CSV table of C-alpha atoms and ligand atoms in Angstrom, one decimal:
chain,number,residue,atom,x,y,z
A,1,MET,CA,20.2,48.0,278.5
A,2,LYS,CA,19.6,48.6,274.8
A,3,ILE,CA,22.6,48.4,272.5
A,4,LEU,CA,23.8,51.5,270.8
A,5,LEU,CA,26.3,51.3,267.9
A,6,SER,CA,27.9,53.8,265.6
A,7,GLY,CA,31.2,54.6,263.8
A,8,VAL,CA,33.2,57.2,262.1
A,9,LYS,CA,35.5,56.7,259.1
A,10,PRO,CA,39.2,57.4,259.7
A,11,THR,CA,39.6,59.7,256.7
A,12,GLY,CA,41.1,63.0,257.6
A,13,ARG,CA,40.2,65.1,260.6
A,14,PRO,CA,36.7,65.1,262.1
A,15,HIS,CA,34.9,68.4,262.0
A,16,ILE,CA,32.3,70.1,264.1
A,17,GLY,CA,29.6,68.7,261.7
A,18,ASN,CA,30.7,65.2,262.7
A,19,TYR,CA,30.7,66.2,266.3
A,20,PHE,CA,27.3,67.9,266.6
A,21,GLY,CA,25.7,65.6,264.1
A,22,ALA,CA,26.9,62.3,265.6
A,23,MET,CA,29.8,62.1,268.0
A,24,LYS,CA,28.4,64.3,270.7
A,25,GLN,CA,25.5,61.8,271.0
A,26,PHE,CA,27.9,59.0,271.5
A,27,VAL,CA,29.2,60.8,274.7
A,28,ASP,CA,25.8,62.0,275.9
A,29,LEU,CA,24.2,58.5,275.6
A,30,GLN,CA,27.1,56.3,276.9
A,31,ASN,CA,25.4,56.0,280.3
A,32,GLU,CA,22.0,55.1,279.0
A,33,TYR,CA,23.0,52.4,276.5
A,34,ASP,CA,25.3,49.5,276.2
A,35,SER,CA,27.4,51.5,273.7
A,36,ARG,CA,29.8,50.3,271.0
A,37,ILE,CA,31.6,52.9,269.1
A,38,PHE,CA,34.0,51.9,266.4
A,39,ILE,CA,36.5,53.3,263.9
A,40,ALA,CA,35.2,52.3,260.4
A,41,ASP,CA,38.6,51.6,258.9
A,42,LEU,CA,37.5,49.0,256.3
A,43,HIS,CA,35.0,51.5,255.0
A,44,ALA,CA,37.7,54.1,254.5
A,45,PHE,CA,39.3,51.9,251.7
A,46,THR,CA,36.5,53.0,249.4
A,47,THR,CA,38.2,56.4,249.3
A,48,THR,CA,41.9,55.7,250.1
A,49,THR,CA,44.6,53.1,249.7
A,50,ASP,CA,47.3,55.0,251.6
A,51,ALA,CA,48.4,52.5,254.3
A,52,LYS,CA,50.5,55.1,256.2
A,53,GLN,CA,47.6,57.6,256.2
A,54,ILE,CA,45.1,55.0,257.3
A,55,ARG,CA,47.2,54.0,260.2
A,56,GLU,CA,47.6,57.6,261.3
A,57,ASP,CA,43.9,58.3,260.9
A,58,ILE,CA,42.8,55.2,262.9
A,59,ILE,CA,44.9,56.4,265.8
A,60,GLY,CA,43.6,59.8,265.2
A,61,VAL,CA,39.9,58.8,265.5
A,62,ALA,CA,40.8,56.8,268.7
A,63,LEU,CA,42.3,59.9,270.2
A,64,ASP,CA,39.3,61.9,269.1
A,65,TYR,CA,36.9,59.5,270.8
A,66,LEU,CA,38.8,59.6,274.0
A,67,ALA,CA,39.3,63.4,273.9
A,68,ILE,CA,35.5,64.2,273.5
A,69,GLY,CA,34.8,62.1,276.6
A,70,LEU,CA,34.0,58.5,275.5
A,71,ASP,CA,34.9,56.4,278.5
A,72,PRO,CA,36.4,53.0,277.5
A,73,LYS,CA,35.1,51.6,280.8
A,74,LYS,CA,31.5,52.3,279.8
A,75,CYS,CA,31.7,52.0,276.1
A,76,LEU,CA,33.4,49.6,273.7
A,77,ILE,CA,35.8,51.5,271.6
A,78,PHE,CA,37.2,49.4,268.8
A,79,LYS,CA,38.3,49.3,265.2
A,80,GLN,CA,36.2,47.5,262.6
A,81,SER,CA,39.1,45.5,261.1
A,82,ASP,CA,39.5,43.8,264.5
A,83,VAL,CA,36.1,42.2,263.9
A,84,PRO,CA,36.6,40.4,260.6
A,85,GLN,CA,33.3,38.6,261.1
A,86,VAL,CA,31.6,41.7,259.6
A,87,THR,CA,33.1,40.9,256.2
A,88,GLU,CA,31.9,37.3,256.4
A,89,LEU,CA,28.4,38.6,257.2
A,90,CYS,CA,28.6,41.2,254.5
A,91,TRP,CA,29.1,38.5,251.9
A,92,LEU,CA,25.9,36.7,253.0
A,93,PHE,CA,24.1,40.0,252.8
A,94,ASP,CA,25.5,40.5,249.3
A,95,CYS,CA,24.0,37.2,248.3
A,96,ILE,CA,20.5,38.1,249.4
A,97,THR,CA,20.5,41.7,248.1
A,98,THR,CA,19.9,42.7,244.5
A,99,MET,CA,21.9,45.2,242.5
A,100,PRO,CA,18.8,47.4,241.7
A,101,TYR,CA,18.2,47.7,245.4
A,102,LEU,CA,21.7,48.9,246.1
A,103,MET,CA,21.5,51.3,243.1
A,104,ARG,CA,19.0,53.3,245.1
A,105,ALA,CA,21.6,54.3,247.7
A,106,HIS,CA,22.2,58.1,247.7
A,107,SER,CA,25.9,57.5,248.2
A,108,PHE,CA,26.0,55.4,245.1
A,109,LYS,CA,23.9,57.9,243.1
A,110,ASP,CA,26.2,60.8,244.2
A,111,ALA,CA,29.3,58.9,243.1
A,112,GLU,CA,27.6,58.0,239.8
A,113,ALA,CA,26.5,61.6,239.2
A,114,LYS,CA,30.1,62.7,239.6
A,115,ASN,CA,31.0,60.1,236.9
A,116,LYS,CA,33.5,58.5,239.2
A,117,ASP,CA,34.9,55.1,238.4
A,118,ILE,CA,32.9,53.5,241.1
A,119,SER,CA,34.5,50.6,243.0
A,120,VAL,CA,32.6,47.5,243.9
A,121,GLY,CA,33.4,48.5,247.5
A,122,THR,CA,31.6,51.8,247.1
A,123,PHE,CA,28.6,50.1,245.6
A,124,ASN,CA,28.6,47.6,248.4
A,125,TYR,CA,29.2,50.1,251.2
A,126,PRO,CA,25.7,49.8,252.7
A,127,MET,CA,26.0,46.0,253.1
A,128,LEU,CA,29.2,46.2,255.1
A,129,MET,CA,27.6,48.9,257.2
A,130,ALA,CA,24.5,46.7,257.7
A,131,ALA,CA,26.9,43.9,258.9
A,132,ASP,CA,28.5,46.3,261.4
A,133,ILE,CA,25.1,47.2,262.8
A,134,LEU,CA,23.4,43.8,262.8
A,135,ILE,CA,26.2,41.6,264.0
A,136,GLN,CA,26.2,43.5,267.3
A,137,ASP,CA,22.4,43.2,267.7
A,138,SER,CA,22.2,47.0,267.8
A,139,ASN,CA,19.0,48.7,268.7
A,140,VAL,CA,19.9,52.3,268.0
A,141,VAL,CA,22.4,53.9,265.6
A,142,PRO,CA,23.1,57.6,266.3
A,143,VAL,CA,24.2,59.3,263.0
A,144,GLY,CA,23.8,62.4,261.0
A,145,GLN,CA,21.0,62.8,258.4
A,146,ASP,CA,23.3,61.6,255.5
A,147,GLN,CA,23.5,58.1,257.0
A,148,LYS,CA,19.7,57.6,257.6
A,149,GLN,CA,19.2,55.7,254.4
A,150,HIS,CA,22.1,53.4,255.2
A,151,VAL,CA,20.5,52.5,258.5
A,152,GLU,CA,17.2,51.8,256.7
A,153,PHE,CA,19.1,49.5,254.4
A,154,ALA,CA,20.4,47.6,257.5
A,155,ARG,CA,16.8,47.3,258.7
A,156,ASP,CA,15.6,46.0,255.3
A,157,THR,CA,18.4,43.5,255.2
A,158,ALA,CA,17.7,42.3,258.7
A,159,GLU,CA,14.1,41.7,257.7
A,160,LYS,CA,15.0,39.9,254.5
A,161,PHE,CA,17.5,37.7,256.2
A,162,ASN,CA,15.0,36.9,259.0
A,163,ARG,CA,12.4,36.0,256.4
A,164,ILE,CA,14.7,33.6,254.5
A,165,PHE,CA,16.7,32.0,257.4
A,166,GLY,CA,14.5,32.5,260.4
A,167,GLU,CA,14.4,35.2,263.2
A,168,THR,CA,18.1,36.2,263.7
A,169,PHE,CA,18.5,40.0,263.7
A,170,ILE,CA,17.0,42.9,265.7
A,171,LEU,CA,15.7,45.7,263.5
A,172,PRO,CA,17.8,48.8,264.3
A,173,GLU,CA,16.7,52.4,264.3
A,174,SER,CA,18.6,55.5,263.5
A,175,LEU,CA,18.8,58.2,266.0
A,176,ILE,CA,19.0,61.6,264.4
A,177,LEU,CA,18.8,64.9,266.2
A,178,GLU,CA,16.6,67.3,264.2
A,179,ASN,CA,18.4,70.5,264.9
A,180,VAL,CA,21.9,69.2,264.0
A,181,ALA,CA,20.9,66.6,261.4
A,182,VAL,CA,22.9,68.6,258.8
A,183,VAL,CA,25.5,71.0,260.1
A,184,PRO,CA,26.4,73.6,257.4
A,185,GLY,CA,30.0,74.3,256.4
A,186,ILE,CA,31.6,77.7,255.9
A,187,ASP,CA,30.1,77.9,252.4
A,188,GLY,CA,26.5,77.1,253.6
A,189,GLN,CA,26.5,73.6,252.1
A,190,LYS,CA,26.6,70.5,254.3
A,191,MET,CA,29.9,70.5,256.2
A,192,SER,CA,31.9,67.7,254.7
A,193,LYS,CA,35.5,66.6,254.4
A,194,SER,CA,35.0,66.4,250.6
A,195,TYR,CA,33.8,70.0,250.2
A,196,ASN,CA,36.7,71.7,251.9
A,197,ASN,CA,34.3,73.8,254.0
A,198,THR,CA,35.0,72.4,257.4
A,199,ILE,CA,36.1,73.6,260.8
A,200,SER,CA,38.2,70.8,262.4
A,201,LEU,CA,37.1,69.6,265.8
A,202,PHE,CA,40.6,70.2,267.2
A,203,ALA,CA,41.5,73.2,265.2
A,204,THR,CA,43.9,75.8,266.6
A,205,ASP,CA,42.7,79.3,267.4
A,206,GLU,CA,44.3,80.6,264.3
A,207,GLU,CA,42.6,78.0,262.1
A,208,ILE,CA,39.3,78.8,263.7
A,209,GLN,CA,39.7,82.5,263.2
A,210,LYS,CA,40.6,82.0,259.5
A,211,ALA,CA,37.7,79.6,258.8
A,212,VAL,CA,35.1,81.8,260.5
A,213,MET,CA,36.3,84.9,258.6
A,214,GLY,CA,35.9,82.8,255.4
A,215,ILE,CA,32.2,82.0,256.1
A,216,VAL,CA,30.3,83.1,253.0
A,217,THR,CA,27.9,86.0,253.7
A,218,ASP,CA,25.4,87.7,251.4
A,219,SER,CA,25.6,91.4,251.1
A,220,SER,CA,22.1,92.3,252.0
A,221,GLY,CA,23.1,93.7,255.3
A,222,GLY,CA,20.6,91.7,257.5
A,223,ILE,CA,21.4,88.6,259.4
A,224,PRO,CA,24.2,86.6,257.9
A,225,LYS,CA,22.5,83.3,257.5
A,226,ASN,CA,25.6,81.0,257.5
A,227,VAL,CA,27.2,82.7,260.5
A,228,TYR,CA,23.9,82.5,262.4
A,229,ALA,CA,23.4,78.8,261.5
A,230,MET,CA,26.9,77.9,262.8
A,231,HIS,CA,26.4,80.1,265.9
A,232,SER,CA,23.3,78.2,266.8
A,233,LEU,CA,25.4,75.2,267.7
A,234,PHE,CA,26.9,77.2,270.5
A,235,LYS,CA,24.2,79.5,271.8
A,236,THR,CA,20.5,79.4,272.5
A,237,LYS,CA,18.0,81.1,270.2
A,238,GLU,CA,17.3,83.8,272.8
A,239,GLU,CA,21.0,84.6,273.2
A,240,LEU,CA,21.5,84.7,269.5
A,241,ASP,CA,18.4,86.9,268.9
A,242,GLN,CA,19.9,89.5,271.2
A,243,ILE,CA,23.4,89.4,269.8
A,244,TYR,CA,22.2,89.5,266.2
A,245,SER,CA,19.7,92.3,266.7
A,246,GLU,CA,22.3,94.4,268.6
A,247,ASN,CA,24.9,93.9,265.8
A,248,GLU,CA,22.7,93.9,262.7
A,249,GLY,CA,24.7,94.2,259.6
A,250,LYS,CA,28.0,94.2,261.5
A,251,TYR,CA,29.4,91.0,259.9
A,252,LYS,CA,32.9,91.3,261.2
A,253,VAL,CA,31.7,91.8,264.9
A,254,LEU,CA,29.3,88.8,264.6
A,255,LYS,CA,32.0,86.6,263.1
A,256,ASP,CA,34.4,87.6,265.8
A,257,LEU,CA,31.8,86.6,268.4
A,258,LEU,CA,31.2,83.3,266.7
A,259,ALA,CA,35.0,82.6,266.5
A,260,GLU,CA,35.4,83.3,270.2
A,261,ASP,CA,32.6,80.8,271.0
A,262,ILE,CA,34.1,78.1,268.8
A,263,LYS,CA,37.6,78.7,270.3
A,264,THR,CA,36.2,78.4,273.9
A,265,PHE,CA,34.4,75.2,273.0
A,266,ILE,CA,37.4,73.6,271.2
A,267,ARG,CA,40.2,74.6,273.5
A,268,PRO,CA,39.6,72.0,276.2
A,269,LEU,CA,39.1,69.3,273.7
A,270,ARG,CA,42.3,70.1,271.9
A,271,GLU,CA,44.2,70.2,275.2
A,272,LYS,CA,42.8,66.8,276.3
A,273,ARG,CA,43.7,65.3,272.9
A,274,ALA,CA,47.3,66.6,273.2
A,275,GLU,CA,47.5,65.1,276.6
A,276,LEU,CA,46.3,61.7,275.4
A,277,GLU,CA,48.6,61.8,272.5
A,278,LYS,CA,51.6,61.7,274.9
A,279,ASP,CA,50.7,58.1,275.8
A,280,LEU,CA,49.9,56.3,272.5
A,281,PRO,CA,50.7,52.8,273.9
A,282,ASN,CA,47.8,53.3,276.3
A,283,VAL,CA,45.5,54.3,273.4
A,284,LEU,CA,46.6,51.2,271.4
A,285,GLN,CA,46.0,49.0,274.4
A,286,ILE,CA,42.5,50.3,274.8
A,287,LEU,CA,41.8,49.5,271.1
A,288,LYS,CA,43.3,46.1,271.3
A,289,GLU,CA,41.4,45.0,274.4
A,290,ASN,CA,38.1,46.4,273.2
A,291,GLY,CA,38.7,44.9,269.8
A,292,GLU,CA,39.0,41.5,271.4
A,293,LYS,CA,35.7,42.0,273.2
A,294,ALA,CA,33.9,43.2,270.1
A,295,ARG,CA,35.2,40.3,268.1
A,296,ALA,CA,34.1,37.8,270.8
A,297,ILE,CA,30.6,39.2,270.7
A,298,ALA,CA,30.5,39.1,266.9
A,299,GLU,CA,31.8,35.5,266.9
A,300,ILE,CA,28.9,34.3,269.1
A,301,LYS,CA,26.5,36.0,266.7
A,302,MET,CA,28.3,34.6,263.7
A,303,LYS,CA,28.1,31.0,265.1
A,304,GLU,CA,24.3,31.4,265.3
A,305,ILE,CA,24.2,32.7,261.8
A,306,ARG,CA,26.3,29.9,260.4
A,307,GLU,CA,23.9,27.4,262.1
A,308,LYS,CA,20.9,29.2,260.5
A,309,ILE,CA,22.4,29.2,257.0
A,310,GLY,CA,23.3,25.5,257.1
A,311,VAL,CA,27.1,25.6,257.0
A,312,SER,CA,27.7,24.5,260.6
A,313,LEU,CA,28.4,20.7,260.3
A,314,TYR,CA,30.6,20.0,263.3
B,1,LIG,P1,32.0,60.3,258.5
B,1,LIG,O1,33.1,61.2,258.8
B,1,LIG,O2,31.5,60.3,257.1
B,1,LIG,O3,32.3,58.9,258.9
B,1,LIG,O4,30.7,60.7,259.4
B,1,LIG,C1,30.7,60.5,260.7
B,1,LIG,C2,29.3,60.9,261.3
B,1,LIG,O5,29.1,62.3,261.2
B,1,LIG,C3,28.1,60.3,260.5
B,1,LIG,O6,27.1,59.9,261.5
B,1,LIG,C4,27.6,61.4,259.7
B,1,LIG,O7,26.2,61.3,259.5
B,1,LIG,C5,27.9,62.6,260.6
B,1,LIG,N1,28.0,63.9,259.8
B,1,LIG,C6,29.0,64.1,258.8
B,1,LIG,N2,28.8,65.4,258.3
B,1,LIG,C7,27.8,65.9,259.0
B,1,LIG,C8,27.2,67.2,258.9
B,1,LIG,N3,27.6,68.2,258.1
B,1,LIG,N4,26.1,67.5,259.8
B,1,LIG,C9,25.7,66.5,260.6
B,1,LIG,N5,26.2,65.3,260.7
B,1,LIG,C10,27.3,65.0,259.9
B,2,LIG,N1,29.0,55.1,256.9
B,2,LIG,C1,29.2,55.8,258.1
B,2,LIG,C2,29.7,57.2,257.8
B,2,LIG,O1,30.2,57.4,256.7
B,2,LIG,C3,30.3,55.1,259.0
B,2,LIG,C4,29.8,53.8,259.4
B,2,LIG,C5,30.2,52.6,259.0
B,2,LIG,C6,28.7,53.5,260.4
B,2,LIG,N2,29.5,51.6,259.6
B,2,LIG,C7,28.6,52.1,260.5
B,2,LIG,C8,27.9,54.4,261.2
B,2,LIG,C9,27.7,51.5,261.3
B,2,LIG,C10,27.0,53.7,262.0
B,2,LIG,C11,26.9,52.3,262.1
B,2,LIG,O2,29.6,58.1,258.6
């Protein structure tokens, strides 16, 4: 079986963009691949230093993974910080990577464009991600479009390391679904935690209603583009063509229909999550056991790497 790996950062609540862009694939593919899905908690420190919040959000993502249907018997569900070998490997990647190369990262350029005081961690983010991917010998990495370049960086880094130290890493490939590569938010831009335009994956009916009513529409009276785009996550083109031609110009009706579809979709997920939340010790136990397995796999790889780079003496 080929190895599949991906992760989500524990920073705030995941939204339907995260779900359709990436997380749904984790569930759909868990029978076909040797899957390893983790919580990218070390990456979260590029945007937060609130220990209490991090703790809550780590448990939050673990609950999310289980609630959407990831099965810990089929799929390794762990947190990144339980595999400290990735930071060791990240350092080695830092030493064979140049600053001009990392300056090409979209994530870095975006941060720079916003004139942020950029941390070394933010700059280095793609190398830690490369270590996550390569230490597990991953073949495929399901992600949204915004992570494509990061997976390419992991590939480049694997090639460079192999060239310098000898064949060590598999070259990974990203897996991006065209139709959901970029899920739009309620303002029509990419749905993102940082744009305040999200619909949370476990939102209440009231929150969904409010968010959908807030979707930005133009006033031309035709098909409301942003409503339609979000609706296409839940209905086929044929179904939508009918609904939107029958209700042309009736934005309120169309929004109500969309809100109902989202509510119907989210309700069972929300209920499952609430159920899981009643037994947190079980969730922590799953993380702990899977973390140990992931760490053991990473340590075997790291031993090989230490041999290759010449530091294994005894
Ligand atoms: P993050 O919350 O940044 O850790 O993202 C988790 C996953 O969701 C990554 O694979 C992203 O590429 C994906 N993702 C985030 N926002 C969107 C979006 N608006 N559309 C599609 N995929 C997304
Ligand atoms: N950078 C990813 C994001 O923001 C999260 C992530 C960290 C990741 N390491 C990874 C995704 C390895 C896939 C594989 O969404």
